[in-house]
mmCIF file of C-alpha atoms in Angstrom:
data_model
loop_
_atom_site.group_PDB
_atom_site.id
_atom_site.type_symbol
_atom_site.label_atom_id
_atom_site.label_comp_id
_atom_site.label_asym_id
_atom_site.label_seq_id
_atom_site.Cartn_x
_atom_site.Cartn_y
_atom_site.Cartn_z
ATOM 1 C CA MET A 1 133.809 37.966 91.295
ATOM 2 C CA SER A 2 137.084 39.620 90.267
ATOM 3 C CA THR A 3 140.161 39.642 92.508
ATOM 4 C CA ASN A 4 140.132 43.452 92.648
ATOM 5 C CA LEU A 5 136.524 43.500 93.836
ATOM 6 C CA ILE A 6 137.251 40.908 96.539
ATOM 7 C CA GLU A 7 140.220 42.974 97.739
ATOM 8 C CA LEU A 8 138.049 46.102 97.803
ATOM 9 C CA ILE A 9 135.407 44.362 99.955
ATOM 10 C CA ASP A 10 138.104 42.990 102.280
ATOM 11 C CA ASN A 11 139.518 46.483 102.731
ATOM 12 C CA MET A 12 136.056 47.844 103.500
ATOM 13 C CA ASN A 13 135.637 45.183 106.198
ATOM 14 C CA HIS A 14 138.856 46.197 107.952
ATOM 15 C CA ILE A 15 138.115 47.067 111.596
ATOM 16 C CA THR A 16 138.595 50.739 112.486
ATOM 17 C CA LYS A 17 137.385 52.971 115.309
ATOM 18 C CA TYR A 18 134.250 53.541 113.202
ATOM 19 C CA THR A 19 133.354 49.855 113.043
ATOM 20 C CA ILE A 20 129.977 49.279 114.740
ATOM 21 C CA PRO A 21 130.564 46.965 117.739
ATOM 22 C CA PHE A 22 127.208 45.160 117.663
ATOM 23 C CA ASN A 23 124.383 44.388 115.262
ATOM 24 C CA LYS A 24 121.443 46.774 115.629
ATOM 25 C CA LYS A 25 119.063 43.915 114.874
ATOM 26 C CA GLU A 26 120.241 42.235 118.080
ATOM 27 C CA LEU A 27 119.656 45.265 120.303
ATOM 28 C CA ASP A 28 116.215 46.415 119.130
ATOM 29 C CA PRO A 29 114.340 43.308 120.364
ATOM 30 C CA ILE A 30 116.250 43.512 123.659
ATOM 31 C CA ILE A 31 114.969 47.053 124.261
ATOM 32 C CA GLU A 32 111.429 45.994 123.442
ATOM 33 C CA SER A 33 111.722 42.919 125.649
ATOM 34 C CA ILE A 34 112.990 44.967 128.601
ATOM 35 C CA LEU A 35 109.899 47.150 128.396
ATOM 36 C CA TYR A 36 107.152 44.695 127.504
ATOM 37 C CA ASP A 37 108.515 41.393 128.880
ATOM 38 C CA ALA A 38 110.509 42.381 131.977
ATOM 39 C CA ILE A 39 108.415 45.381 133.057
ATOM 40 C CA PHE A 40 104.884 44.740 131.790
ATOM 41 C CA SER A 41 104.951 40.915 131.715
ATOM 42 C CA GLN A 42 103.362 40.374 128.317
ATOM 43 C CA PRO A 43 102.502 36.739 127.417
ATOM 44 C CA ASN A 44 104.705 34.655 125.093
ATOM 45 C CA THR A 45 107.790 36.644 126.003
ATOM 46 C CA THR A 46 110.658 37.112 123.570
ATOM 47 C CA TYR A 47 113.206 36.378 126.318
ATOM 48 C CA LYS A 48 112.929 34.871 129.781
ATOM 49 C CA LYS A 49 114.459 37.107 132.443
ATOM 50 C CA GLN A 50 117.829 35.346 132.703
ATOM 51 C CA GLU A 51 118.128 35.082 128.937
ATOM 52 C CA LEU A 52 117.268 38.772 128.597
ATOM 53 C CA PHE A 53 119.960 39.628 131.139
ATOM 54 C CA ASN A 54 122.471 37.497 129.230
ATOM 55 C CA GLN A 55 121.585 39.075 125.879
ATOM 56 C CA PHE A 56 121.882 42.585 127.309
ATOM 57 C CA ASN A 57 125.198 41.745 128.945
ATOM 58 C CA LYS A 58 126.415 40.248 125.664
ATOM 59 C CA ILE A 59 125.860 43.621 123.958
ATOM 60 C CA LEU A 60 127.665 45.429 126.779
ATOM 61 C CA LEU A 61 130.668 43.107 126.489
ATOM 62 C CA LYS A 62 131.229 44.489 123.000
ATOM 63 C CA ILE A 63 131.615 48.064 124.268
ATOM 64 C CA VAL A 64 133.000 47.837 127.848
ATOM 65 C CA PRO A 65 135.314 45.476 129.789
ATOM 66 C CA GLU A 66 133.784 42.316 131.278
ATOM 67 C CA THR A 67 133.792 43.461 134.918
ATOM 68 C CA LYS A 68 132.143 46.766 134.030
ATOM 69 C CA ALA A 69 129.581 45.068 131.792
ATOM 70 C CA GLU A 70 128.408 42.833 134.619
ATOM 71 C CA LYS A 71 128.167 45.754 137.063
ATOM 72 C CA ILE A 72 126.122 47.792 134.586
ATOM 73 C CA SER A 73 123.823 44.865 133.821
ATOM 74 C CA LEU A 74 123.228 44.029 137.485
ATOM 75 C CA TYR A 75 122.538 47.645 138.407
ATOM 76 C CA PHE A 76 120.287 48.242 135.402
ATOM 77 C CA PHE A 77 118.123 45.170 135.963
ATOM 78 C CA ASP A 78 117.930 45.946 139.672
ATOM 79 C CA GLN A 79 116.275 49.285 138.789
ATOM 80 C CA LEU A 80 113.503 47.754 136.668
ATOM 81 C CA GLU A 81 111.136 47.164 139.581
ATOM 82 C CA SER A 82 111.136 50.866 140.492
ATOM 83 C CA VAL A 83 110.720 51.776 136.805
ATOM 84 C CA LYS A 84 107.750 49.392 136.658
ATOM 85 C CA ARG A 85 106.043 51.129 139.599
ATOM 86 C CA GLU A 86 106.681 54.544 138.093
ATOM 87 C CA LEU A 87 105.369 53.569 134.653
ATOM 88 C CA GLU A 88 102.261 51.916 136.060
ATOM 89 C CA HIS A 89 101.428 55.165 137.820
ATOM 90 C CA LEU A 90 102.286 57.128 134.680
ATOM 91 C CA ALA A 91 99.804 55.047 132.675
ATOM 92 C CA PHE A 92 97.118 56.189 135.108
ATOM 93 C CA VAL A 93 98.291 59.822 134.753
ATOM 94 C CA PHE A 94 97.881 59.533 130.975
ATOM 95 C CA TYR A 95 94.465 57.910 131.371
ATOM 96 C CA LYS A 96 93.340 60.663 133.745
ATOM 97 C CA ASN A 97 94.539 63.460 131.443
ATOM 98 C CA ASP A 98 93.371 62.185 128.055
ATOM 99 C CA PRO A 99 89.598 62.098 127.468
ATOM 100 C CA ALA A 100 90.162 59.915 124.390
ATOM 101 C CA SER A 101 91.875 57.111 126.312
ATOM 102 C CA LYS A 102 89.874 53.970 127.067
ATOM 103 C CA SER A 103 92.222 52.112 129.409
ATOM 104 C CA GLU A 104 95.699 52.091 130.890
ATOM 105 C CA ILE A 105 96.584 49.023 128.792
ATOM 106 C CA GLU A 106 95.714 50.956 125.629
ATOM 107 C CA ILE A 107 98.098 53.679 126.787
ATOM 108 C CA ILE A 108 100.928 51.237 127.511
ATOM 109 C CA LEU A 109 100.572 49.589 124.106
ATOM 110 C CA ALA A 110 99.605 52.444 121.805
ATOM 111 C CA TYR A 111 100.526 55.906 123.132
ATOM 112 C CA PRO A 112 103.741 57.343 121.659
ATOM 113 C CA GLY A 113 104.213 59.786 124.528
ATOM 114 C CA PHE A 114 104.117 56.971 127.045
ATOM 115 C CA LEU A 115 106.582 54.881 125.028
ATOM 116 C CA ALA A 116 109.000 57.808 124.683
ATOM 117 C CA ILE A 117 108.986 58.476 128.432
ATOM 118 C CA ALA A 118 109.321 54.774 129.282
ATOM 119 C CA ILE A 119 112.393 54.378 127.065
ATOM 120 C CA TYR A 120 113.801 57.662 128.403
ATOM 121 C CA ARG A 121 113.606 56.270 131.963
ATOM 122 C CA LEU A 122 115.615 53.227 130.897
ATOM 123 C CA ALA A 123 118.133 55.291 128.931
ATOM 124 C CA ASN A 124 118.559 57.729 131.815
ATOM 125 C CA ILE A 125 119.556 54.905 134.177
ATOM 126 C CA LEU A 126 122.332 53.904 131.782
ATOM 127 C CA TYR A 127 123.327 57.528 131.175
ATOM 128 C CA LYS A 128 123.777 58.277 134.879
ATOM 129 C CA ILE A 129 126.243 55.408 135.296
ATOM 130 C CA ASN A 130 128.269 56.536 132.268
ATOM 131 C CA THR A 131 127.365 53.659 129.974
ATOM 132 C CA PRO A 132 128.733 54.387 126.490
ATOM 133 C CA ILE A 133 126.597 54.328 123.328
ATOM 134 C CA LEU A 134 123.514 52.563 124.732
ATOM 135 C CA PRO A 135 121.738 55.555 126.339
ATOM 136 C CA ARG A 136 121.693 57.452 123.050
ATOM 137 C CA TYR A 137 120.766 54.301 121.162
ATOM 138 C CA PHE A 138 117.811 53.718 123.490
ATOM 139 C CA SER A 139 116.623 57.311 123.025
ATOM 140 C CA GLU A 140 116.985 57.071 119.256
ATOM 141 C CA TYR A 141 115.010 53.822 119.305
ATOM 142 C CA ALA A 142 112.152 55.752 120.946
ATOM 143 C CA HIS A 143 112.651 58.682 118.557
ATOM 144 C CA SER A 144 112.347 56.416 115.528
ATOM 145 C CA LYS A 145 109.166 54.836 116.919
ATOM 146 C CA THR A 146 107.430 58.006 118.135
ATOM 147 C CA GLY A 147 108.942 61.132 116.577
ATOM 148 C CA ILE A 148 109.757 62.316 120.122
ATOM 149 C CA ASP A 149 113.423 63.148 120.801
ATOM 150 C CA ILE A 150 114.348 63.096 124.509
ATOM 151 C CA HIS A 151 118.047 63.164 125.323
ATOM 152 C CA PRO A 152 118.887 60.515 127.952
ATOM 153 C CA GLY A 153 120.770 63.122 129.986
ATOM 154 C CA ALA A 154 117.723 65.327 130.536
ATOM 155 C CA THR A 155 116.381 65.503 134.098
ATOM 156 C CA ILE A 156 112.632 64.829 134.196
ATOM 157 C CA GLY A 157 110.425 64.666 137.291
ATOM 158 C CA LYS A 158 107.346 62.626 138.145
ATOM 159 C CA ASN A 159 104.076 62.426 136.216
ATOM 160 C CA PHE A 160 105.491 63.873 132.989
ATOM 161 C CA TYR A 161 102.660 63.899 130.457
ATOM 162 C CA ILE A 162 103.146 64.113 126.692
ATOM 163 C CA ASP A 163 100.037 64.525 124.542
ATOM 164 C CA HIS A 164 100.403 63.422 120.894
ATOM 165 C CA GLY A 165 104.094 64.244 121.034
ATOM 166 C CA THR A 166 105.268 64.201 117.423
ATOM 167 C CA GLY A 167 108.119 66.657 116.927
ATOM 168 C CA ILE A 168 108.984 67.213 120.604
ATOM 169 C CA VAL A 169 112.692 67.867 121.248
ATOM 170 C CA ILE A 170 114.118 67.877 124.794
ATOM 171 C CA GLY A 171 117.826 68.668 125.035
ATOM 172 C CA GLU A 172 120.505 67.092 127.203
ATOM 173 C CA THR A 173 120.673 69.651 130.025
ATOM 174 C CA THR A 174 116.937 70.323 130.216
ATOM 175 C CA VAL A 175 115.493 70.118 133.738
ATOM 176 C CA ILE A 176 111.763 69.365 134.021
ATOM 177 C CA GLY A 177 109.926 69.310 137.350
ATOM 178 C CA ASP A 178 106.923 67.273 138.448
ATOM 179 C CA ASP A 179 103.450 67.235 136.862
ATOM 180 C CA VAL A 180 104.512 68.954 133.639
ATOM 181 C CA LYS A 181 102.410 68.617 130.469
ATOM 182 C CA ILE A 182 103.845 69.086 126.991
ATOM 183 C CA TYR A 183 102.097 68.923 123.631
ATOM 184 C CA GLN A 184 103.389 68.149 120.143
ATOM 185 C CA SER A 185 106.198 70.060 118.393
ATOM 186 C CA VAL A 186 107.564 71.676 121.565
ATOM 187 C CA THR A 187 111.307 72.401 121.568
ATOM 188 C CA LEU A 188 113.291 72.731 124.803
ATOM 189 C CA GLY A 189 116.579 73.668 123.228
ATOM 190 C CA ALA A 190 119.806 75.666 123.255
ATOM 191 C CA PHE A 191 120.520 79.049 121.686
ATOM 192 C CA TYR A 192 123.199 77.521 119.478
ATOM 193 C CA VAL A 193 125.359 74.410 119.160
ATOM 194 C CA SER A 194 129.099 74.445 119.825
ATOM 195 C CA LYS A 195 131.364 71.672 121.116
ATOM 196 C CA ASP A 196 132.916 73.948 123.737
ATOM 197 C CA LEU A 197 129.509 74.121 125.467
ATOM 198 C CA ALA A 198 129.490 70.367 126.122
ATOM 199 C CA ASP A 199 129.780 70.663 129.917
ATOM 200 C CA LYS A 200 127.549 73.719 130.343
ATOM 201 C CA LYS A 201 123.806 74.026 130.921
ATOM 202 C CA ARG A 202 122.404 74.899 127.516
ATOM 203 C CA HIS A 203 118.722 74.026 127.818
ATOM 204 C CA PRO A 204 115.866 75.494 129.866
ATOM 205 C CA THR A 205 114.461 74.605 133.273
ATOM 206 C CA ILE A 206 110.733 73.881 133.493
ATOM 207 C CA GLU A 207 109.414 74.003 137.046
ATOM 208 C CA ASN A 208 106.527 72.015 138.553
ATOM 209 C CA ASN A 209 103.012 71.961 137.107
ATOM 210 C CA VAL A 210 103.820 73.832 133.893
ATOM 211 C CA THR A 211 101.790 73.277 130.715
ATOM 212 C CA ILE A 212 103.420 73.924 127.325
ATOM 213 C CA TYR A 213 101.140 73.872 124.291
ATOM 214 C CA ALA A 214 101.897 72.789 120.738
ATOM 215 C CA GLY A 215 104.692 74.410 118.775
ATOM 216 C CA ALA A 216 106.231 76.423 121.622
ATOM 217 C CA THR A 217 110.005 76.933 121.544
ATOM 218 C CA ILE A 218 111.895 77.606 124.789
ATOM 219 C CA LEU A 219 115.637 78.180 124.538
ATOM 220 C CA GLY A 220 118.625 78.782 126.780
ATOM 221 C CA GLY A 221 120.346 77.354 129.823
ATOM 222 C CA THR A 222 119.391 80.273 132.075
ATOM 223 C CA THR A 223 115.752 80.319 130.952
ATOM 224 C CA VAL A 224 113.404 79.198 133.739
ATOM 225 C CA ILE A 225 109.672 78.682 133.330
ATOM 226 C CA GLY A 226 108.173 79.211 136.788
ATOM 227 C CA GLU A 227 105.734 76.910 138.556
ATOM 228 C CA ASN A 228 102.144 76.734 137.317
ATOM 229 C CA ALA A 229 102.927 78.751 134.182
ATOM 230 C CA ILE A 230 100.985 78.116 130.984
ATOM 231 C CA ILE A 231 102.884 78.555 127.718
ATOM 232 C CA GLY A 232 100.597 78.973 124.726
ATOM 233 C CA GLY A 233 101.029 77.467 121.301
ATOM 234 C CA ASN A 234 103.778 78.630 118.922
ATOM 235 C CA VAL A 235 105.369 81.128 121.308
ATOM 236 C CA TRP A 236 109.127 81.758 121.190
ATOM 237 C CA ILE A 237 110.735 82.191 124.633
ATOM 238 C CA THR A 238 114.362 83.088 125.354
ATOM 239 C CA GLU A 239 114.035 84.570 128.844
ATOM 240 C CA SER A 240 112.625 83.409 132.156
ATOM 241 C CA ILE A 241 108.893 83.451 132.883
ATOM 242 C CA GLU A 242 107.587 84.050 136.405
ATOM 243 C CA GLU A 243 105.461 81.481 138.194
ATOM 244 C CA ASN A 244 101.693 81.519 137.605
ATOM 245 C CA SER A 245 102.138 83.369 134.293
ATOM 246 C CA ILE A 246 100.234 82.811 131.050
ATOM 247 C CA VAL A 247 102.171 83.417 127.829
ATOM 248 C CA TYR A 248 100.428 83.474 124.447
ATOM 249 C CA GLN A 249 100.579 84.985 120.976
ATOM 250 C CA THR A 250 98.654 88.232 120.475
ATOM 251 C CA GLN A 251 98.689 88.430 116.686
ATOM 252 C CA THR A 252 95.133 88.278 115.375
ATOM 253 C CA PRO A 253 94.576 85.744 112.594
ATOM 254 C CA ILE A 254 93.351 87.115 109.261
ATOM 255 C CA ILE A 255 90.014 85.636 108.176
ATOM 256 C CA LYS A 256 88.684 86.100 104.648
ATOM 257 C CA LYS A 257 85.673 84.752 102.822
ATOM 258 C CA GLN A 258 86.425 82.351 100.009
ATOM 259 C CA LYS A 259 85.381 83.114 96.479
ATOM 260 C CA ILE A 260 84.980 79.813 94.681
ATOM 261 C CA ASP A 261 85.035 79.667 90.922
ATOM 262 C CA ASN A 262 83.029 76.500 90.285
ATOM 263 C CA GLU A 263 83.616 76.576 86.571
ATOM 264 C CA ASN A 264 87.405 76.583 86.839
ATOM 265 C CA GLN A 265 87.486 74.798 90.219
ATOM 266 C CA TYR A 266 89.818 77.037 92.171
ATOM 267 C CA ILE A 267 89.581 79.234 95.260
ATOM 268 C CA ILE A 268 90.525 82.913 95.324
#
């Protein structure tokens, strides 16, 4: 290897404010172990509880001072018992709502909506105590696994049910009440993105017992979807909807008969 190439590599390895403080490969198994080992007690655990605590704290030490790292770790692990109770009940909510589900264990292991909500609950704990980096990393871990993007700063009530889930986006200042159901490709977003809106409510409020079907887009910080409302598929909403309302598309689909040319194998 030439001297110039060695110098180039050395310069690239120089620590700057953009240098990643920890190895992603170290954090991913910790997240998975928190969920499946610490909360759901799977056999042949990746980490025992004390070792898991130490590994998590080790990551924190790379991004916050030692005293703060220990406080965050202690508080976070202290919350896991309440998260466990909530997720066990949520597994039953999923089982009750999905006719295709066979058991709560199947839901815990194989349902992307359940995984996304479980990781959100963990990320939200860290977010609320101003932990840097990790809340967004947790949420992106879930996003990469499920295709569901829930910002850790969103406020989400009890019994939140996601069916299928691929393509769902829930923004930072979204507020979701209890017993809400959301289907795939729903966006709860902002009208536009600008850094000067960082401390303002930009995303909608969804009140209790609302159902939002696939492909619906609901935008704006002052937009409120009232209790018991049903939002149909593919609707675009930028203003508040009263409670007990049903919103749906009225455009009639065009249906034509196919003319098949068997000889040339194409459809007109």
